[in-house]
Amino acid sequence: VTTSTGKVIVNQTITIDGYSAGLNQSEERPFGDDGGDGWGNSLHSWMFDAGEENRAEVAQINAASAVIMGRNMFGPVRGDWDRQWNGWWGEDPPFHAPVFVLTHHARDPQPMDGGTTYYFITEGIEAALAQARAAAGDGDISIHGGATTINQYLAASLVDELRLHIVPFTLGAGVRVFEGVPPLNLEQVAVRGASSVMHVTYRVRS
Amino acid sequence: VTTSTGKVIVNQTITIDGYSAGLNQSEERPFGDDGGDGWGNSLHSWMFDAGEENRAEVAQINAASAVIMGRNMFGPVRGDWDRQWNGWWGEDPPFHAPVFVLTHHARDPQPMDGGTTYYFITEGIEAALAQARAAAGDGDISIHGGATTINQYLAASLVDELRLHIVPFTLGAGVRVFEGVPPLNLEQVAVRGASSVMHVTYRVRS
């Protein structure tokens, strides 16, 4: 892990039992059974319903100079790219930066408005990180998720900083951050409780 | 869940990946492989090495009018009580209250110094709670752990308040809080970050 250039930061919203998505993910409900239907509270309400209170954390997420995400976070298309899926975020995505999507299926780069371009990386997590590093210059790289992608980067010791946004419910099933990752020794850098989320930043010790 | 009398409070120290004990628990190392050997940081260092900074949380844990714990938290003896094991906490335990130990093996009550008496309950979690309630009067009851016991009380909707003390490392294996518990809707009541632990209090919504 080098920090002479920007940091590699994981940003992830998780339940208090560690899940970043529920079961039954679909195009209509990208986070699956995430509590939103029954409880008026879902994984990402803190970003939207309480965006003002959590402005600093949302801004930090969107400040990355390059973004890496897994294909399941990018969209619901599986297998070949048999339809023109350009992400969940519309024509002007909030990234304003190159986004490297991990996939087993090659596809040409997809430019969007506002400075976002989606690049499709078929050579694995280290190749994606190298390209993100080249694109980010001195800026930070954000591993945006999902948990499967994050766990791969954590297991490979490629993460400098872990920013978790922990919401006050449990899901009991789904995709769990840290699952299958060897033990990590972290330094707790900052903790902030907002009204229905707590934000914690850890530095990953080498 | 009734709150006309004292509350039923769960207190538990967990890693950021949800474990309250590591693998290989033994008499010498009651929390098993809990990071203490290699990292100079273990599950409960916040209570001992940083006790002053966390005085309020430690005091709260020890303020319960009655305590419930599982047999594995009480000690390493399995099966019949073939030796006079009186807990990990010496002759004058910090509870100063009746402690109800869940077990499948009957044993006479064991009085200790300072107001602690260990009672051995063979009729299950609801019986233990009823006896703790009778003993506690208007005071609070603390479910002290371990995770297996806590998970049974959570699954049975018998907990009013959940106080987690989250330490900055992962274990990746062991006994995990919330495992097998149906989804819980919580109200985040308080968050405090200390130097190497964060304390969060949740109210369990009915």
XYZ file of C-alpha atoms in Angstrom:
412
model
C 0.000 0.000 0.000
C 1.538 3.298 -1.071
C 0.312 6.640 0.204
C 2.759 8.903 -1.599
C -0.050 9.549 -4.041
C -3.729 9.640 -3.091
C -5.340 7.171 -0.743
C -7.397 4.125 -1.628
C -10.605 4.642 0.316
C -13.455 2.219 0.816
C -16.816 3.860 1.349
C -19.664 1.609 2.328
C -23.021 1.823 4.029
C -23.672 -1.241 6.142
C -26.206 -2.426 8.669
C -25.047 -2.984 12.235
C -24.765 -6.678 11.334
C -22.479 -5.905 8.415
C -24.677 -6.210 5.338
C -24.414 -3.750 2.436
C -27.304 -5.209 0.458
C -30.176 -7.515 1.224
C -31.431 -10.578 -0.572
C -33.441 -10.371 -3.820
C -31.570 -7.569 -5.555
C -33.270 -6.504 -8.777
C -33.403 -3.647 -11.270
C -36.304 -2.126 -9.359
C -34.677 -2.624 -5.952
C -30.910 -2.533 -6.408
C -30.228 -3.091 -2.708
C -32.749 -5.908 -2.416
C -34.635 -6.463 0.821
C -32.933 -3.603 2.614
C -35.574 -2.665 5.152
C -36.947 0.207 3.109
C -40.325 -1.312 2.463
C -41.426 -2.004 5.990
C -39.521 0.370 8.215
C -39.352 3.727 6.446
C -35.623 3.359 6.861
C -33.321 1.793 4.341
C -29.597 1.445 3.811
C -29.204 4.757 2.017
C -31.889 6.990 3.565
C -29.112 8.831 5.377
C -27.761 10.081 2.028
C -31.081 11.182 0.633
C -33.688 11.843 3.332
C -31.061 13.245 5.682
C -28.644 14.585 3.087
C -28.225 17.995 4.696
C -27.174 16.580 8.045
C -24.741 14.245 6.317
C -23.489 16.684 3.709
C -19.800 16.269 4.607
C -19.891 12.496 4.259
C -21.778 12.617 0.958
C -19.348 15.230 -0.381
C -16.399 13.089 0.656
C -17.803 10.101 -1.227
C -18.224 12.173 -4.369
C -14.795 13.820 -4.112
C -12.774 10.828 -5.370
C -10.592 11.410 -8.418
C -11.327 7.889 -9.632
C -13.901 5.287 -8.654
C -13.864 1.493 -8.736
C -17.015 -0.601 -8.471
C -18.172 -4.139 -9.037
C -20.477 -4.993 -11.879
C -23.408 -5.756 -9.588
C -23.162 -2.269 -8.162
C -23.049 -0.832 -11.691
C -26.216 -2.548 -12.795
C -28.468 -5.588 -13.036
C -27.161 -6.873 -16.392
C -25.434 -10.257 -16.060
C -23.370 -12.121 -18.662
C -22.874 -10.344 -21.991
C -23.720 -6.654 -22.332
C -26.872 -7.395 -24.307
C -28.471 -4.050 -23.490
C -27.180 -0.503 -23.220
C -27.089 -0.224 -19.426
C -25.299 2.969 -18.305
C -25.547 2.696 -14.529
C -28.196 3.599 -11.974
C -27.207 7.270 -11.862
C -28.656 8.851 -15.003
C -26.992 10.938 -17.717
C -25.008 13.108 -15.296
C -23.720 10.729 -12.597
C -22.440 12.125 -9.295
C -18.920 10.764 -9.790
C -17.564 13.463 -12.180
C -14.550 11.206 -12.623
C -13.512 7.992 -14.367
C -15.298 4.941 -12.997
C -13.663 1.532 -13.411
C -16.233 -1.260 -13.483
C -14.964 -4.789 -12.746
C -16.503 -7.274 -15.175
C -15.728 -10.487 -17.031
C -17.271 -9.064 -20.220
C -15.388 -6.524 -22.316
C -17.141 -3.338 -23.413
C -16.029 -0.009 -24.895
C -15.708 2.977 -22.577
C -18.978 4.826 -22.026
C -18.665 8.606 -21.608
C -21.432 10.369 -19.664
C -22.138 14.006 -18.864
C -20.260 15.927 -16.201
C -16.899 14.212 -16.515
C -17.904 10.645 -15.702
C -16.689 7.917 -18.050
C -17.344 4.240 -17.362
C -14.414 1.955 -18.185
C -14.944 -1.797 -18.167
C -12.016 -3.749 -16.731
C -11.711 -7.456 -17.382
C -8.202 -8.036 -15.985
C -9.069 -8.059 -12.268
C -8.808 -5.847 -9.221
C -5.110 -4.993 -9.462
C -5.434 -3.901 -13.072
C -8.438 -1.767 -12.178
C -6.499 -0.170 -9.329
C -3.502 0.553 -11.576
C -5.725 2.274 -14.126
C -7.569 4.179 -11.407
C -4.226 5.270 -9.947
C -3.040 6.527 -13.333
C -6.297 8.425 -13.837
C -6.455 9.867 -10.307
C -3.023 11.479 -10.297
C -2.494 12.726 -6.744
C -6.189 12.347 -5.923
C -7.938 9.678 -3.892
C -9.432 6.513 -5.317
C -12.739 5.303 -3.925
C -13.713 1.651 -3.893
C -17.452 2.238 -3.994
C -18.652 -1.352 -3.573
C -20.396 -3.648 -3.425
C -19.218 -5.763 -0.555
C -17.839 -8.518 -2.773
C -15.543 -6.036 -4.499
C -14.556 -4.388 -1.227
C -13.759 -7.742 0.345
C -11.440 -8.585 -2.552
C -9.515 -5.334 -2.114
C -9.349 -5.758 1.661
C -8.120 -9.344 1.346
C -5.394 -8.173 -1.058
C -4.245 -5.442 1.403
C -4.883 -2.725 -1.164
C -6.996 -0.394 1.014
C -5.658 2.575 3.010
C -8.836 3.830 4.616
C -12.214 2.339 5.430
C -15.191 4.666 5.816
C -18.262 2.873 7.091
C -21.697 4.413 7.424
C -23.545 2.159 9.850
C -27.337 2.226 9.856
C -29.492 1.194 12.827
C -31.048 -2.045 11.738
C -30.038 -5.588 10.920
C -30.812 -7.598 7.805
C -29.614 -11.049 8.841
C -28.957 -12.076 5.244
C -27.358 -10.721 2.100
C -23.841 -9.709 1.158
C -21.645 -8.954 4.146
C -18.587 -6.727 4.317
C -15.505 -8.505 5.796
C -16.856 -11.973 4.972
C -13.899 -14.187 4.097
C -11.386 -11.387 4.683
C -8.425 -12.308 6.926
C -8.292 -10.408 10.260
C -7.632 -6.671 9.904
C -5.963 -4.423 12.433
C -7.469 -0.957 12.125
C -6.858 2.442 13.613
C -10.051 4.246 14.562
C -9.582 7.763 13.178
C -12.973 9.434 13.528
C -16.491 8.678 14.761
C -19.589 10.797 14.247
C -23.143 9.948 15.208
C -25.858 11.582 13.101
C -29.561 11.062 13.751
C -29.898 7.614 12.225
C -26.444 6.641 11.059
C -22.981 6.567 12.544
C -19.951 7.396 10.463
C -16.643 5.794 11.345
C -13.301 6.128 9.595
C -10.553 3.551 10.041
C -7.006 3.565 8.756
C -5.904 0.094 7.726
C -2.605 -0.682 9.479
C 0.031 -2.095 7.161
C -41.297 -6.272 26.335
C -42.354 -4.248 29.353
C -40.571 -1.108 30.441
C -42.731 -0.200 33.420
C -40.005 -1.760 35.513
C -36.304 -1.614 34.626
C -34.972 -2.167 31.166
C -33.445 -5.319 29.738
C -30.089 -4.152 28.423
C -27.610 -6.051 26.309
C -24.004 -4.988 26.786
C -21.489 -6.459 24.415
C -18.043 -5.697 23.076
C -17.740 -6.703 19.435
C -15.275 -6.324 16.613
C -16.309 -4.248 13.606
C -17.200 -7.539 11.907
C -19.499 -8.523 14.766
C -17.534 -11.077 16.774
C -17.583 -11.099 20.572
C -15.079 -13.914 20.961
C -12.536 -15.563 18.726
C -11.857 -19.184 18.017
C -10.018 -21.451 20.494
C -11.558 -20.209 23.745
C -9.898 -21.774 26.777
C -9.473 -21.282 30.511
C -6.283 -19.340 29.883
C -7.760 -17.248 27.078
C -11.499 -16.924 27.690
C -12.055 -14.817 24.575
C -9.980 -17.103 22.378
C -8.014 -15.685 19.456
C -9.150 -12.140 20.064
C -6.259 -10.195 18.585
C -4.596 -9.578 21.920
C -1.526 -11.628 21.245
C -0.344 -10.014 18.073
C -1.746 -6.523 18.025
C -1.500 -5.127 21.550
C -5.216 -4.588 21.221
C -7.866 -7.064 22.229
C -11.622 -7.111 22.615
C -11.617 -5.744 26.151
C -8.554 -3.495 26.297
C -10.920 -0.509 26.256
C -12.249 -1.563 29.686
C -8.865 -2.158 31.279
C -6.047 -0.290 29.508
C -8.304 2.680 28.781
C -10.620 2.357 31.752
C -10.438 6.013 32.773
C -11.516 7.286 29.374
C -14.372 4.792 29.315
C -15.384 5.101 32.942
C -19.038 5.925 32.198
C -19.529 2.874 30.012
C -17.837 0.540 32.486
C -19.920 1.971 35.330
C -23.091 1.481 33.320
C -22.245 -2.166 32.716
C -21.684 -2.731 36.436
C -24.827 -0.828 37.501
C -27.322 -3.558 36.623
C -29.561 -4.800 39.438
C -29.436 -8.325 38.030
C -27.235 -10.009 35.448
C -27.843 -12.876 33.042
C -25.033 -14.741 31.309
C -24.459 -17.923 29.377
C -22.464 -20.741 30.852
C -19.551 -20.269 28.446
C -19.189 -16.711 29.654
C -19.286 -17.916 33.254
C -16.479 -20.381 32.793
C -14.733 -23.137 30.876
C -16.408 -26.083 32.656
C -18.612 -28.130 30.294
C -21.064 -30.889 31.175
C -21.474 -31.672 34.890
C -20.094 -29.281 37.500
C -17.194 -31.575 38.323
C -15.059 -28.803 39.782
C -15.795 -25.792 41.962
C -15.635 -23.092 39.278
C -16.868 -19.733 40.604
C -16.457 -17.512 37.566
C -13.562 -15.571 36.049
C -13.981 -12.630 38.402
C -12.486 -13.718 41.736
C -13.983 -13.671 45.235
C -15.481 -10.182 44.929
C -16.950 -10.006 41.411
C -17.810 -6.619 39.896
C -21.523 -7.414 39.591
C -22.587 -6.771 43.220
C -25.933 -8.291 42.255
C -27.527 -11.649 41.555
C -26.143 -13.299 38.430
C -28.290 -15.873 36.625
C -26.186 -18.379 34.699
C -27.916 -20.334 31.931
C -26.923 -23.990 32.067
C -28.248 -27.485 31.452
C -26.689 -28.729 34.700
C -28.300 -27.915 38.046
C -26.139 -26.519 40.834
C -26.828 -24.834 44.184
C -26.581 -21.050 44.369
C -23.041 -19.819 44.979
C -22.770 -16.691 47.141
C -19.663 -14.534 46.666
C -18.368 -11.403 48.381
C -19.785 -7.953 47.708
C -23.380 -8.924 47.028
C -22.874 -11.203 44.040
C -24.614 -14.585 44.103
C -24.483 -16.965 41.157
C -27.762 -18.770 40.472
C -27.802 -21.626 37.978
C -30.901 -21.709 35.795
C -31.792 -24.847 33.897
C -35.264 -23.840 32.656
C -34.204 -21.580 29.780
C -33.963 -17.900 28.912
C -37.504 -16.867 29.869
C -37.209 -18.466 33.304
C -33.885 -16.725 33.841
C -35.403 -13.400 32.832
C -38.380 -13.875 35.169
C -36.063 -14.579 38.088
C -33.804 -11.669 37.171
C -36.856 -9.416 36.962
C -38.024 -10.507 40.405
C -34.556 -9.909 41.834
C -33.981 -6.557 40.092
C -37.126 -4.829 41.321
C -37.267 -1.512 39.475
C -33.634 -1.806 38.383
C -32.191 -2.737 35.033
C -31.273 -6.251 33.969
C -28.113 -6.746 31.941
C -27.706 -9.593 29.484
C -23.930 -9.764 29.732
C -23.261 -12.332 27.006
C -21.880 -14.241 25.300
C -23.189 -13.769 21.817
C -25.089 -17.055 21.796
C -27.082 -15.973 24.846
C -27.626 -12.470 23.491
C -28.830 -13.829 20.171
C -31.410 -15.998 21.936
C -32.805 -13.010 23.833
C -32.815 -10.826 20.697
C -34.580 -13.522 18.685
C -37.228 -13.806 21.429
C -37.815 -10.001 21.398
C -36.917 -9.747 25.076
C -34.372 -6.910 24.820
C -35.121 -3.203 25.299
C -31.718 -1.697 24.728
C -28.562 -2.781 22.952
C -25.247 -1.252 24.006
C -22.420 -2.216 21.704
C -18.782 -1.363 22.248
C -17.156 -1.744 18.842
C -13.403 -2.252 18.668
C -11.268 -1.418 15.623
C -10.272 -4.778 14.269
C -11.841 -7.787 12.637
C -11.561 -11.435 13.641
C -13.199 -13.135 10.684
C -14.201 -16.163 12.776
C -15.755 -16.958 16.140
C -19.135 -16.289 17.702
C -21.011 -13.446 16.051
C -23.696 -11.226 17.546
C -26.920 -11.103 15.448
C -26.144 -14.441 13.738
C -29.444 -16.197 13.129
C -31.487 -13.361 14.647
C -34.417 -12.146 12.507
C -34.069 -8.536 11.219
C -34.186 -5.897 13.951
C -35.365 -2.322 13.595
C -33.362 -0.178 15.994
C -33.378 3.420 17.116
C -29.901 4.897 17.384
C -29.913 6.694 20.748
C -26.298 7.668 21.381
C -22.879 7.370 19.757
C -19.531 8.144 21.343
C -16.095 7.607 19.865
C -13.288 7.063 22.364
C -9.677 6.516 21.330
C -9.936 2.922 20.226
C -13.561 1.950 20.681
C -16.906 3.390 19.700
C -19.891 3.096 21.985
C -23.353 2.974 20.460
C -26.698 2.592 22.198
C -29.760 1.363 20.340
C -33.323 1.081 21.512
C -35.006 -2.011 20.107
C -38.267 -0.975 18.446
C -41.216 -3.122 19.434
